[in-house]
Short mmCIF file of C-alpha atoms in Angstrom, two decimals:
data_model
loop_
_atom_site.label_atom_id
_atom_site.label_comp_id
_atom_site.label_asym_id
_atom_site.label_seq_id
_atom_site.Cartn_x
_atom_site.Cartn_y
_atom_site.Cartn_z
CA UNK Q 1 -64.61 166.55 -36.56
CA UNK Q 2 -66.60 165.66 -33.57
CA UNK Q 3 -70.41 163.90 -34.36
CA UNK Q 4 -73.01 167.15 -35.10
CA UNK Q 5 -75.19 167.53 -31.87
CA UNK Q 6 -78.82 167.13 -32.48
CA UNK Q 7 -81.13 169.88 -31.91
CA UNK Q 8 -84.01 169.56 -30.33
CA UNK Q 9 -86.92 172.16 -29.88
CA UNK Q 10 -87.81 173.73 -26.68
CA UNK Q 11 -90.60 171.79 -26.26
CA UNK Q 12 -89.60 168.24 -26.38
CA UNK Q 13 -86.66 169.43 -24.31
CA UNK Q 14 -89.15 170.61 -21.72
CA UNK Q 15 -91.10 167.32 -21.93
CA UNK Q 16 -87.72 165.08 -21.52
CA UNK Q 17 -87.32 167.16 -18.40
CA UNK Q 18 -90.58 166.88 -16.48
CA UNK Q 19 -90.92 162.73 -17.89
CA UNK Q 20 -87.21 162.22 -15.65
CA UNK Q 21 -88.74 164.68 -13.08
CA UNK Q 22 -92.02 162.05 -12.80
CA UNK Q 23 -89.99 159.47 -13.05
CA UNK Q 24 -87.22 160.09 -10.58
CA UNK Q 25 -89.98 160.79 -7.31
CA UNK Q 26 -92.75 158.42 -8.71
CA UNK Q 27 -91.65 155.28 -6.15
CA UNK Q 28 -91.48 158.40 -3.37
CA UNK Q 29 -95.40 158.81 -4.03
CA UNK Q 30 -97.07 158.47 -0.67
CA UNK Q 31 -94.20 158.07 1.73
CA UNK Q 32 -94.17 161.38 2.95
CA UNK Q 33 -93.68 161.54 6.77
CA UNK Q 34 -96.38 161.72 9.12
CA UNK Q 35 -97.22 165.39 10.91
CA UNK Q 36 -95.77 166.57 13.94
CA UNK Q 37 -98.85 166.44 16.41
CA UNK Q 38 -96.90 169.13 18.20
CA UNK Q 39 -96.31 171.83 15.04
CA UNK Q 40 -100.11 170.74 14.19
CA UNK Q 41 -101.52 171.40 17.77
CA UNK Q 42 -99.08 175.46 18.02
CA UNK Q 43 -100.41 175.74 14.10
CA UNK Q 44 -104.04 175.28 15.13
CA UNK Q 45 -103.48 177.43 18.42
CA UNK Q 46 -101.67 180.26 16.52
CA UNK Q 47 -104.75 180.39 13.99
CA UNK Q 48 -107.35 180.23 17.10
CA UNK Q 49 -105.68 183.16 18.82
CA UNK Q 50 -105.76 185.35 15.66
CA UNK Q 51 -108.96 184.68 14.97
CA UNK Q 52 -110.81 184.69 18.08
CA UNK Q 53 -108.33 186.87 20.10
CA UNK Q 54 -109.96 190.43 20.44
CA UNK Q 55 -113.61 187.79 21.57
CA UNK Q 56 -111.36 186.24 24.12
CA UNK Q 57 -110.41 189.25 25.56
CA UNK Q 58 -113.15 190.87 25.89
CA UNK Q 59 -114.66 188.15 27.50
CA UNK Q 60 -112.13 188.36 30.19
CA UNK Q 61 -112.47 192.18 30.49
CA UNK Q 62 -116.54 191.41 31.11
CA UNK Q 63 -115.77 188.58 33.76
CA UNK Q 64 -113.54 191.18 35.72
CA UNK Q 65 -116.64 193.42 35.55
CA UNK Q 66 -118.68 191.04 37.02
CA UNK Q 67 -116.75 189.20 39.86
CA UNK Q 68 -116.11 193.59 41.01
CA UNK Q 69 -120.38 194.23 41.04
CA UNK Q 70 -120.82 190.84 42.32
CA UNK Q 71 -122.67 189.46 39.59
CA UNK Q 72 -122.38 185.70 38.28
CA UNK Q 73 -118.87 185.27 36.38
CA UNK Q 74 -119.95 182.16 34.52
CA UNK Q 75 -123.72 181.78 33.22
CA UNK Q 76 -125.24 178.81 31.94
CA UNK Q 77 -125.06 178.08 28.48
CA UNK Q 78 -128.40 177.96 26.30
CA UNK Q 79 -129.74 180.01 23.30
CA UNK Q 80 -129.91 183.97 23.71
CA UNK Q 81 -133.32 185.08 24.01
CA UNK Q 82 -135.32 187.47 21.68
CA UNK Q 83 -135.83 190.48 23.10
CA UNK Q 84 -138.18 192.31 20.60
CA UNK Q 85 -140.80 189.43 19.33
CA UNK Q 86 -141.14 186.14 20.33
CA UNK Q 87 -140.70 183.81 17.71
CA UNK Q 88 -143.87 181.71 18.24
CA UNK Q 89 -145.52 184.69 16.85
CA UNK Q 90 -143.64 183.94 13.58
CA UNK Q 91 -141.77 187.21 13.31
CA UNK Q 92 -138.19 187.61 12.91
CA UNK Q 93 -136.83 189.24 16.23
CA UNK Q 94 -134.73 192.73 14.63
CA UNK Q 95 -132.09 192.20 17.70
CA UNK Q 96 -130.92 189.46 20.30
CA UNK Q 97 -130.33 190.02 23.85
CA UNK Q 98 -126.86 190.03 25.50
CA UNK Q 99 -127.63 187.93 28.08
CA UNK Q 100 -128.33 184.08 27.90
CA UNK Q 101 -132.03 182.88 28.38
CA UNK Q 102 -132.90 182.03 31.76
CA UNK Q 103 -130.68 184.88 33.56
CA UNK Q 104 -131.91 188.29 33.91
CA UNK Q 105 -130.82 190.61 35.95
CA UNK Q 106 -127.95 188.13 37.15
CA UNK Q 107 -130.95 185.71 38.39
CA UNK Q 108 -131.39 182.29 37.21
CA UNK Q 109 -135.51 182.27 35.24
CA UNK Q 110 -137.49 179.73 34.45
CA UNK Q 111 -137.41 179.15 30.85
CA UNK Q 112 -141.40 180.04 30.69
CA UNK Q 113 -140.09 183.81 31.73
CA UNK Q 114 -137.01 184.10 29.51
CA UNK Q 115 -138.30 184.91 26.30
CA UNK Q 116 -140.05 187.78 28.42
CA UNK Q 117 -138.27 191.23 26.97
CA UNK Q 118 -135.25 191.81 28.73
CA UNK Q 119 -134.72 195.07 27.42
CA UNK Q 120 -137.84 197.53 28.55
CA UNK Q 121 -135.32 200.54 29.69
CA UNK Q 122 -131.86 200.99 28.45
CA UNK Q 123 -129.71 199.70 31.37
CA UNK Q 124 -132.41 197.73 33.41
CA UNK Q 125 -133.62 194.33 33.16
CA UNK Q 126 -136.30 192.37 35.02
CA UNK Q 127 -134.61 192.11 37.90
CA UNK Q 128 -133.17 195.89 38.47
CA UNK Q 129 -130.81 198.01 36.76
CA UNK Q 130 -127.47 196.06 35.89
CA UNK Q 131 -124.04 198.01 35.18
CA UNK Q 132 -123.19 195.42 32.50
CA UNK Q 133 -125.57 195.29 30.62
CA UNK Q 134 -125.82 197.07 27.29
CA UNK Q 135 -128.90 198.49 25.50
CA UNK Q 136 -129.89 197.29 22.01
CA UNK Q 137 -130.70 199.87 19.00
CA UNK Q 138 -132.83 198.39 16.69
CA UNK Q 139 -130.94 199.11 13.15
CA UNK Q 140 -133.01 200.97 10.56
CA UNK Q 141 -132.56 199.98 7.15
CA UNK Q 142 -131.18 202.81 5.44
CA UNK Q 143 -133.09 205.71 3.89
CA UNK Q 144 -132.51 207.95 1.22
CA UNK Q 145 -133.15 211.79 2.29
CA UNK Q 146 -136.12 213.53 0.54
CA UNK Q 147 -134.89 216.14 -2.25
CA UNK Q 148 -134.99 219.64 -1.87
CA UNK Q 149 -137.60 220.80 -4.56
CA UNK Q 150 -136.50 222.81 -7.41
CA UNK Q 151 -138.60 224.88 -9.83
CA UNK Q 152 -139.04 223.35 -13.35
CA UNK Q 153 -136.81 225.46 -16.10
CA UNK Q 154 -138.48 226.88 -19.07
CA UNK Q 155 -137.13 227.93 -22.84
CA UNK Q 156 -137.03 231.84 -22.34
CA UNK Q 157 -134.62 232.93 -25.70
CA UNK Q 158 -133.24 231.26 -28.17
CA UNK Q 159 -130.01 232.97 -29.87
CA UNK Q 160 -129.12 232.58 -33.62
CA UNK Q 161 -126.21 233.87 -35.45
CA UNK Q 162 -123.20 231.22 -35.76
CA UNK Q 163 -123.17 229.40 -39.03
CA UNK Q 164 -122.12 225.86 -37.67
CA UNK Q 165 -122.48 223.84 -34.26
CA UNK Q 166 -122.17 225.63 -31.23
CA UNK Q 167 -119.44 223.81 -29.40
CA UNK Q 168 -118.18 225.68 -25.99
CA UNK Q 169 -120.12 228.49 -23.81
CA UNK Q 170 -118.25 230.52 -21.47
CA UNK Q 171 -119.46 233.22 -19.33
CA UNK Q 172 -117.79 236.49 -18.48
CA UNK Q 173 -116.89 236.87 -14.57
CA UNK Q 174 -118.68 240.17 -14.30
CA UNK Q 175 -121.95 238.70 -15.41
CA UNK Q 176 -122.54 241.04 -18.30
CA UNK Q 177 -121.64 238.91 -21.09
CA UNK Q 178 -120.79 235.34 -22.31
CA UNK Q 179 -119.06 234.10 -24.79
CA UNK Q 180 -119.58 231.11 -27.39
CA UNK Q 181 -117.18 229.31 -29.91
CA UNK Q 182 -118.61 227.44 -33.25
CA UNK Q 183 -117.30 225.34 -36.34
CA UNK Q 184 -117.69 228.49 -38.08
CA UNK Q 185 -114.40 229.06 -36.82
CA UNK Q 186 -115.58 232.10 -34.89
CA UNK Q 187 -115.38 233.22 -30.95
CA UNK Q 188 -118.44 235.32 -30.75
CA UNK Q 189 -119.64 237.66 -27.58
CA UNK Q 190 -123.22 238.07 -26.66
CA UNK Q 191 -124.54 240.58 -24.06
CA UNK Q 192 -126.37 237.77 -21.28
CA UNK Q 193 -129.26 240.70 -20.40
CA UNK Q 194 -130.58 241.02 -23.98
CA UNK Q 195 -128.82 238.41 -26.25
CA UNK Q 196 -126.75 240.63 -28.67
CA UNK Q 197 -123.84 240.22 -30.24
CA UNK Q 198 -121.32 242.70 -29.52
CA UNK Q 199 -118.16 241.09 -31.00
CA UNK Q 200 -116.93 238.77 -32.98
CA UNK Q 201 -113.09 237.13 -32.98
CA UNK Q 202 -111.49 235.79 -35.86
CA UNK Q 203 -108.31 233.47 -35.48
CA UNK Q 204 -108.62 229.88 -35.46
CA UNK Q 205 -108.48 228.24 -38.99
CA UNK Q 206 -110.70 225.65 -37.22
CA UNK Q 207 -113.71 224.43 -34.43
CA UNK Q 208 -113.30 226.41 -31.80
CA UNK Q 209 -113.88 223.48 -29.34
CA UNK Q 210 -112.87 225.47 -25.76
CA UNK Q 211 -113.00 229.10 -23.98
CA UNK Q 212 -112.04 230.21 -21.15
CA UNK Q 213 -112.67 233.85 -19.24
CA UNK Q 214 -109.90 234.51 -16.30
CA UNK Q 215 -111.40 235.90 -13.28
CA UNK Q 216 -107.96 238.10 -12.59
CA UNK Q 217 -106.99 239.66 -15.84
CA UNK Q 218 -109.08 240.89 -19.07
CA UNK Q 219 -107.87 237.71 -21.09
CA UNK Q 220 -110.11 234.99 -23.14
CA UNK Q 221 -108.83 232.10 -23.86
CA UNK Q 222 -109.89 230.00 -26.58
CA UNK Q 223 -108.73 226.13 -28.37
CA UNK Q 224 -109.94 224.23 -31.09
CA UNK Q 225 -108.92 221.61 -33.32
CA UNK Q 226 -106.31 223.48 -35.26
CA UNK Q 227 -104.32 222.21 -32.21
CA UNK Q 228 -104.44 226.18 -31.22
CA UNK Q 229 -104.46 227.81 -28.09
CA UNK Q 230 -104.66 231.28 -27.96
CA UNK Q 231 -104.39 233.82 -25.50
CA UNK Q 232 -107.16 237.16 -25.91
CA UNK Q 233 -106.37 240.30 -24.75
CA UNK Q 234 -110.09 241.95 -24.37
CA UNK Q 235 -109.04 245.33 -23.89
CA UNK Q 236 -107.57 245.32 -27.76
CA UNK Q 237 -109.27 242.13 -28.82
CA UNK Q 238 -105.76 240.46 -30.32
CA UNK Q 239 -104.51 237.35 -29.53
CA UNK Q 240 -101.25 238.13 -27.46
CA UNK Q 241 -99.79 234.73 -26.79
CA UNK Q 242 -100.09 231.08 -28.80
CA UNK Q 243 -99.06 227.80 -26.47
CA UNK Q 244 -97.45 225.66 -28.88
CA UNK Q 245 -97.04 221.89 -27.79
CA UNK Q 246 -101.04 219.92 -28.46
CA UNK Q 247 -100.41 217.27 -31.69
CA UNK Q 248 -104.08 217.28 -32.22
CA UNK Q 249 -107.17 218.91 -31.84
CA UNK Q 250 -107.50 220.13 -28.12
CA UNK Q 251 -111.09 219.58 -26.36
CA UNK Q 252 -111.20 221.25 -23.12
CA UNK Q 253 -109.27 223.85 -21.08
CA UNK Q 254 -109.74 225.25 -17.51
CA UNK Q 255 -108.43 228.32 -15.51
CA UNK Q 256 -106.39 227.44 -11.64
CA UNK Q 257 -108.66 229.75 -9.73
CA UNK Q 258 -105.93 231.07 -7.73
CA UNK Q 259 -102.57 230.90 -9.49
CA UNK Q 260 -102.04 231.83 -13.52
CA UNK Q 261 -102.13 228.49 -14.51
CA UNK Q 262 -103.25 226.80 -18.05
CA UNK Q 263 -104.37 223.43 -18.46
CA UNK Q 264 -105.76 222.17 -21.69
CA UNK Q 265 -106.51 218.56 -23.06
CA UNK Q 266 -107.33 216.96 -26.73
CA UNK Q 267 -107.06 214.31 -28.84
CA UNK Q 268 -103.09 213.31 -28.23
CA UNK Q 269 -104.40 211.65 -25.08
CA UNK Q 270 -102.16 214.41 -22.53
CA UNK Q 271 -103.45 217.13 -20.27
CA UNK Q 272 -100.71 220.12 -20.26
CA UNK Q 273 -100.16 222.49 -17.72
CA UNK Q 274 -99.21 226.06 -19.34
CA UNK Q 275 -97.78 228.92 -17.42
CA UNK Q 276 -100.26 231.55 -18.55
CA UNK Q 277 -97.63 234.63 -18.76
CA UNK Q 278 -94.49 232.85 -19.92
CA UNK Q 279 -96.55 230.53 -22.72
CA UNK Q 280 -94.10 227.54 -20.78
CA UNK Q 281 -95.49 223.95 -21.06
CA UNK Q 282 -94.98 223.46 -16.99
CA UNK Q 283 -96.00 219.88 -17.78
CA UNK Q 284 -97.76 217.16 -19.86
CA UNK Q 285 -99.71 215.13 -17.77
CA UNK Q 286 -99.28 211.50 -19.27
CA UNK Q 287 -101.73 207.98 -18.58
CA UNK Q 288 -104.68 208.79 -20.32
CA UNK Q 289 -105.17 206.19 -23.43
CA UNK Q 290 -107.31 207.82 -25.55
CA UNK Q 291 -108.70 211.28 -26.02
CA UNK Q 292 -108.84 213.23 -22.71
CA UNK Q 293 -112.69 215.08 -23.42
CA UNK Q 294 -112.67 216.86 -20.46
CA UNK Q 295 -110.88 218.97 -17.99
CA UNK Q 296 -111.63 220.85 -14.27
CA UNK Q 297 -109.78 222.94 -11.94
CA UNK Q 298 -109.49 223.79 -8.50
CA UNK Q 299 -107.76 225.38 -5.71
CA UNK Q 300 -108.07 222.36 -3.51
CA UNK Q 301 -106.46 218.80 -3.84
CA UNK Q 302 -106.88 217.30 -6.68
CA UNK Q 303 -106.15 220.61 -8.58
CA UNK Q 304 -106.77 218.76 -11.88
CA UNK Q 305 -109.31 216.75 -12.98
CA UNK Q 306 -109.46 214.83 -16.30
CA UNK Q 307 -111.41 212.35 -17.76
CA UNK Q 308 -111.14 210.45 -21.21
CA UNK Q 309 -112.34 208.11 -23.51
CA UNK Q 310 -110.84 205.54 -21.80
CA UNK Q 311 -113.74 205.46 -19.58
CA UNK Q 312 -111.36 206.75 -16.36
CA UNK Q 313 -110.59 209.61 -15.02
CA UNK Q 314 -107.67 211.10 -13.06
CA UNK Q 315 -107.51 212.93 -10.61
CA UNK Q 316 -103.45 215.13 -10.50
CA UNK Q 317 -100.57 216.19 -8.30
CA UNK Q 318 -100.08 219.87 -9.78
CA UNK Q 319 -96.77 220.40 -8.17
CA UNK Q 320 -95.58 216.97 -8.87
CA UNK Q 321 -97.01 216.73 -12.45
CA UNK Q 322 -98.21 212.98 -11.73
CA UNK Q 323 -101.76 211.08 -11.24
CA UNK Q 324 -102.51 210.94 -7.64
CA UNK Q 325 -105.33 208.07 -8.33
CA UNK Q 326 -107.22 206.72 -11.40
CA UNK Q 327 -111.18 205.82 -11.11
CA UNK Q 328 -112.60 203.11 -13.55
CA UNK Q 329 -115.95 202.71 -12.30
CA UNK Q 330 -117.16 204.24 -15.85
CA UNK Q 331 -117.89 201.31 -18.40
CA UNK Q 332 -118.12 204.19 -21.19
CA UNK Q 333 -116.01 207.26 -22.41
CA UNK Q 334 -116.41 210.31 -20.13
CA UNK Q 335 -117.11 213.27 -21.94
CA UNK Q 336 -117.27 215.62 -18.98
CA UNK Q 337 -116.83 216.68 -15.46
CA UNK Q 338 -117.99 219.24 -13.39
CA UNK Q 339 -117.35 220.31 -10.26
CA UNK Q 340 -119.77 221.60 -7.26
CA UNK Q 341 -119.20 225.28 -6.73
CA UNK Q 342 -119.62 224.70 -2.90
CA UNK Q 343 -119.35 220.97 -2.22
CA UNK Q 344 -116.04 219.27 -2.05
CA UNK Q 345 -117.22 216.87 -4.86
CA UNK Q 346 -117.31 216.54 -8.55
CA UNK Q 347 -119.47 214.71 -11.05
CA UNK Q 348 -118.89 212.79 -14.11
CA UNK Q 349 -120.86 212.17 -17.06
CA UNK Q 350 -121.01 209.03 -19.17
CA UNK Q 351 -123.42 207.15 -21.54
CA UNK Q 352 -124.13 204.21 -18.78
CA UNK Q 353 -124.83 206.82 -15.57
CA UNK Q 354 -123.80 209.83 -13.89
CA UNK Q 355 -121.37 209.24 -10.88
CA UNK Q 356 -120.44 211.62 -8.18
CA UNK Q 357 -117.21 211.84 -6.70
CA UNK Q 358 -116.07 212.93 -3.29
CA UNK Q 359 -112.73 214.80 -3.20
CA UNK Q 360 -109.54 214.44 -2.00
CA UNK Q 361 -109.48 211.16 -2.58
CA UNK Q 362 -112.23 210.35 -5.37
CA UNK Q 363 -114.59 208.40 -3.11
CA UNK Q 364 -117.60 207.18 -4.84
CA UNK Q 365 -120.71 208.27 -3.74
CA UNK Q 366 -123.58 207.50 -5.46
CA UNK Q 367 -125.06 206.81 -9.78
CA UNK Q 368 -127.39 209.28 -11.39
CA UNK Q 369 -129.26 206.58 -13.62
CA UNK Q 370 -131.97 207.43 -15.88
CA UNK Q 371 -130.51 209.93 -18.94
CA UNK Q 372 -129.90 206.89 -21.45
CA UNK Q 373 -127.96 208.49 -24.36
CA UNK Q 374 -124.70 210.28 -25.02
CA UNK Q 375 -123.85 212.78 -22.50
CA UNK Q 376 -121.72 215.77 -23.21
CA UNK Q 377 -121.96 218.22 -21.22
CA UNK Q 378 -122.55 218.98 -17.23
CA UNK Q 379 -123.23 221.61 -15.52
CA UNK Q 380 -124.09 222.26 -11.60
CA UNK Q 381 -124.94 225.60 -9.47
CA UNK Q 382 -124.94 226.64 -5.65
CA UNK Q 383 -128.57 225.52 -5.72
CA UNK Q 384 -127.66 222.14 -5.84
CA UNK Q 385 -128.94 222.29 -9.42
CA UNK Q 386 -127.23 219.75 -11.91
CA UNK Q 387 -127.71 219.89 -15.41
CA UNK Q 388 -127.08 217.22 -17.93
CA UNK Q 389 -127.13 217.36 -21.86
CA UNK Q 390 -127.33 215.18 -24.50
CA UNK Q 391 -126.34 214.44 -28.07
CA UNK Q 392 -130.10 213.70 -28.52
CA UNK Q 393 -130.47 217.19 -27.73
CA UNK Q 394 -132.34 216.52 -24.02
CA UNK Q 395 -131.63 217.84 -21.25
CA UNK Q 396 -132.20 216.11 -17.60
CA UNK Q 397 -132.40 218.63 -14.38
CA UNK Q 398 -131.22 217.13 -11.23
CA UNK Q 399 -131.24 217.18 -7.22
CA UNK Q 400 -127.34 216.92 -6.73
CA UNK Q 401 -127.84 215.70 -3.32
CA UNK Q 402 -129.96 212.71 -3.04
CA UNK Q 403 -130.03 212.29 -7.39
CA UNK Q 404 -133.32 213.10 -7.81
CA UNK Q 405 -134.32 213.74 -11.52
CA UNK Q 406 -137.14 216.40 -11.29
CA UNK Q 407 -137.30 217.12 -14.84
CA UNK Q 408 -136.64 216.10 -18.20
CA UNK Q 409 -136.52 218.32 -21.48
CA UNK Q 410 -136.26 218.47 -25.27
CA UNK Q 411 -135.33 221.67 -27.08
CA UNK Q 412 -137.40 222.18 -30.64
CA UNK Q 413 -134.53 222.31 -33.36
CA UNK Q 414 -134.15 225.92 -34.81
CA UNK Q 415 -136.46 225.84 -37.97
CA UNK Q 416 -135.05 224.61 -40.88
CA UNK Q 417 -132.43 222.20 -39.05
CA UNK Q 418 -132.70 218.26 -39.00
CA UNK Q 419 -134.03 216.70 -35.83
CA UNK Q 420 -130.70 214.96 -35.97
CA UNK Q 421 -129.01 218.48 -35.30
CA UNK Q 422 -130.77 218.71 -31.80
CA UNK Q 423 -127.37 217.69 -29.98
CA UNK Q 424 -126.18 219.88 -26.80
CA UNK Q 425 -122.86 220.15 -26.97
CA UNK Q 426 -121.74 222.40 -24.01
CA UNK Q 427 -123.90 224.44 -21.18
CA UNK Q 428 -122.82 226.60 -18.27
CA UNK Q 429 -124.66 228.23 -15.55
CA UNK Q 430 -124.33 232.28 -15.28
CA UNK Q 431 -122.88 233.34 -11.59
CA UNK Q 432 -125.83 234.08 -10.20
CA UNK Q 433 -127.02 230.07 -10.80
CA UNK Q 434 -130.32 231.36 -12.45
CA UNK Q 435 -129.28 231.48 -16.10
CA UNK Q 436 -128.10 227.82 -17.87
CA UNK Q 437 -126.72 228.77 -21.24
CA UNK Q 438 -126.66 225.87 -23.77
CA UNK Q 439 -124.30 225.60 -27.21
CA UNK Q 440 -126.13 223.36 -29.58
CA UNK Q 441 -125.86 221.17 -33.12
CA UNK Q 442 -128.88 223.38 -34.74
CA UNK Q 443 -126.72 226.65 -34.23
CA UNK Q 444 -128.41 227.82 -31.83
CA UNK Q 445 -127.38 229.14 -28.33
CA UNK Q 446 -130.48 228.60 -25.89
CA UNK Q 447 -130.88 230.01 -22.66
CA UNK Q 448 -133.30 228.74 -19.93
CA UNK Q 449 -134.29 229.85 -16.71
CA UNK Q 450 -136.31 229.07 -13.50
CA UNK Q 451 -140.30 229.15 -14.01
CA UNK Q 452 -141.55 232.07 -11.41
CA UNK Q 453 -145.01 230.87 -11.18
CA UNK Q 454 -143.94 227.27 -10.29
CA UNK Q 455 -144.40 225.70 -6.58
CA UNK Q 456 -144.73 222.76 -4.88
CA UNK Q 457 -148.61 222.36 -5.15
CA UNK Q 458 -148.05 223.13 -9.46
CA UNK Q 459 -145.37 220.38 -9.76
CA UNK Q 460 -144.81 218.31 -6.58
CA UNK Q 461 -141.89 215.83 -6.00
CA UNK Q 462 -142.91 212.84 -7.33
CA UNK Q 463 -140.24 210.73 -5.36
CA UNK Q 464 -139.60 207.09 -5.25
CA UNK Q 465 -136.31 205.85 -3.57
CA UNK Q 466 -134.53 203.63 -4.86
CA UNK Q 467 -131.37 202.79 -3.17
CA UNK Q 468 -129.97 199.87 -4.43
CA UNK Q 469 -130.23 200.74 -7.61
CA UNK Q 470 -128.41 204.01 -7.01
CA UNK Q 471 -125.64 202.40 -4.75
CA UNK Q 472 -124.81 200.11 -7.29
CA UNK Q 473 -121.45 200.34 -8.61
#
């Protein structure tokens, strides 16, 4: 029997290996070789010629220019002279002219006459028009556009008749009716003219949390967190088809507005795609981390739209079934999207701003600041109208284009109810953009339209820009 090895841990190992290491090239310290002046001198020319290249050039092309009109090739060197204000009058000139001081017009000046303006006419100087010279554009600073004015919205009915929160509004293609689903575990339908019920579904054993009215066939669609989704038929009011695959409580749902196409989202962190006939789970679109609040669709790239509370949202490759790009510029869960219904862009709400998106790609665009609490619910029309609601039961009324916020309202609670039941939980515009419909935590379902007597003299645009503030990311 051979002596026992001794073990040694990893880390003195290690050490014993760098100490031989230091001491092996230690006497080697400071005897490297000297530099090739050669490899130094092509290293530093390489670097120049990248860099300054494209300046070089075009310096060459210029001098060509000149020695064909006739014009001096080389001018003296000196500083460029201000064309706009003279410095002596302490003012910060906005642009510099092209042309060294003491030559205009391909004449050698006295330096006296060079700060004159060289630029009084695009394409002339002081001495005559010159073909290479190049006219200067003062740059603005940027500007935000002035927002369209909208009429304020007013209160006009306010609909009782579920027995728990209002969670999801839907509203019936035709215009006639809408539809709203409570924790009262009921799907109720109101008539939008006059506000009466005219039917009420039973199914779910829980929250109904999403509905869903196709445009193509007489179906409702409806989810909740029994981890049901159920299929309507509205000509027999019976649920004709379950899709069976959500392992918790599913959140949101949308229609494709062109092909029969499913797509709902909950709690088990997945989007799935459901073929609407055959009840098939097409696929389960995977990468969210947490509970995936909200869902859009459209016919356009991306055809889905998700966003979580994860704080990012995804934008999807139908066909492929994959994410075609992820945004995290949201600090805070995003509890719901909405898209423009004539604008190739989307918006998303969270508690630190509203952001809108521009599509196909998800291009940032600009933050909605001001609405500082818990944001459920969006919802925009073709007026350019965008409506955001609160868990503190207000509701903000925006310019989509330049982000204006032109008004800013709080609902009374429904008698009886806590002011901590004045949440919104869900809105949606009627098709004619002059109805918003709101689903709310005092069981109430309120609806609010445009004030007719309202103009710009009444309640004028009181509009500050503020662009860096909005820009920020």
């Amino acid at each position: 029997m051979g002596e026992d090895i001794q073990k040694h841990s990893v880390h003195t190992l290690v050490f014993r290996s760098l100490k031989r290491t230091h001491d092996m090239f230690l006497s080697e310290e400071g005897s490297l070789p000297p530099l090739d002046q050669k490899a130094v001198s092509a290293w530093r020319s390489s670097k120049a010629k990248d860099t300054y290249g494209p300046i070089v050039e075009l310096v060459r092309k210029q001098q060509e220019i000149a020695k064909k009109t006739g014009l001096p090739v080389n001018y003296p060197g000196g500083q460029l002279a201000l064309t706009n204000k003279s410095e002596q009058d302490g003012e910060t000139s906005q642009a510099l002219a092209l042309m060294p001081s003491g030559t205009i017009g391909g004449h050698q000046m006295p330096q006296s006459s060079a700060n004159v303006s060289a630029v009084g006419i695009p394409g002339y100087a002081a001495g005559g028009p010159t073909n290479n010279s190049q006219s200067l554009i003062t740059r603005k600073a940027p500007t935000m556009p002035k927002p369209q004015w909208h009429p304020p919205w007013k209160l006009c009915r306010v609909i009782s008749g579920h027995i728990g929160w209002v969670r999801c509004v839907a509203v019936d293609p035709t215009n006639e009716w809408f539809c709203t689903g409570s924790a009262d575990r009921v799907i109720k339908i109101w008539d939008l003219a006059s506000g009466r019920l005219k039917l009420s579904l039973t199914g779910h054993v829980s929250t109904v949390r999403a509905l869903q009215v196709s445009p193509r066939h007489p179906y409702l669609f409806s989810a909740g967190e029994d981890r049901q989704v159920k299929c309507w038929d509205l000509e027999y009011n019976k649920v004709i088809r379950h899709y069976h695959g959500h392992l918790s409580a599913v959140y949101s749902m949308a229609l494709h507005p062109t092909i029969d196409v499913l797509v709902t989202c909950g709690r088990d962190s997945t989007a799935r795609v459901w073929d609407m006939r055959s009840k098939a789970n097409i696929h389960t679109l995977t990468g969210h981390t947490n509970t995936v609040a909200s869902v859009v669709c459209q016919a356009a790239e991306p055809q889905i739209i998700t966003s979580s509370h994860d704080s990012t949202i995804r934008l999807w490759d139908l066909a492929a079934g994959r994410s075609m790009a992820t945004l995290t510029n949201h600090k805070k869960s995003v509890r719901a999207v909405a898209m423009h219904p004539n604008l190739y862009m989307f918006a998303s709400a969270s508690p630190d701003n509203i952001k809108q998106w521009k599509c196909p790609e998800g291009k940032f665009i600009q933050n909605l600041s001001g609405h500082n609490a818990i944001l459920n619910c969006l919802a925009i029309n073709a007026d350019n109208v965008m409506v955001s609601g609160a868990d503190n039961g207000s509701l903000h009324f925006w310019d989509f284009k330049t982000g204006y916020n032109f008004q800013r309202s709080q609902a009374p609670v429904q008698p009886g109810s806590m002011d901590s039941e004045a949440g919104v939980f869900a809105m949606a515009f009627d098709h004619s953009g002059s109805r918003l419909i709101t689903a709310e935590a005092d069981k109430t379902i309120k609806i609010y339209k445009e004030d007719d007597e309202a103009n710009e003299e009444t309640h004028p645009i009181n509009w500050k820009p503020d662009l860096l503030k909005r820009r920020r990311y």
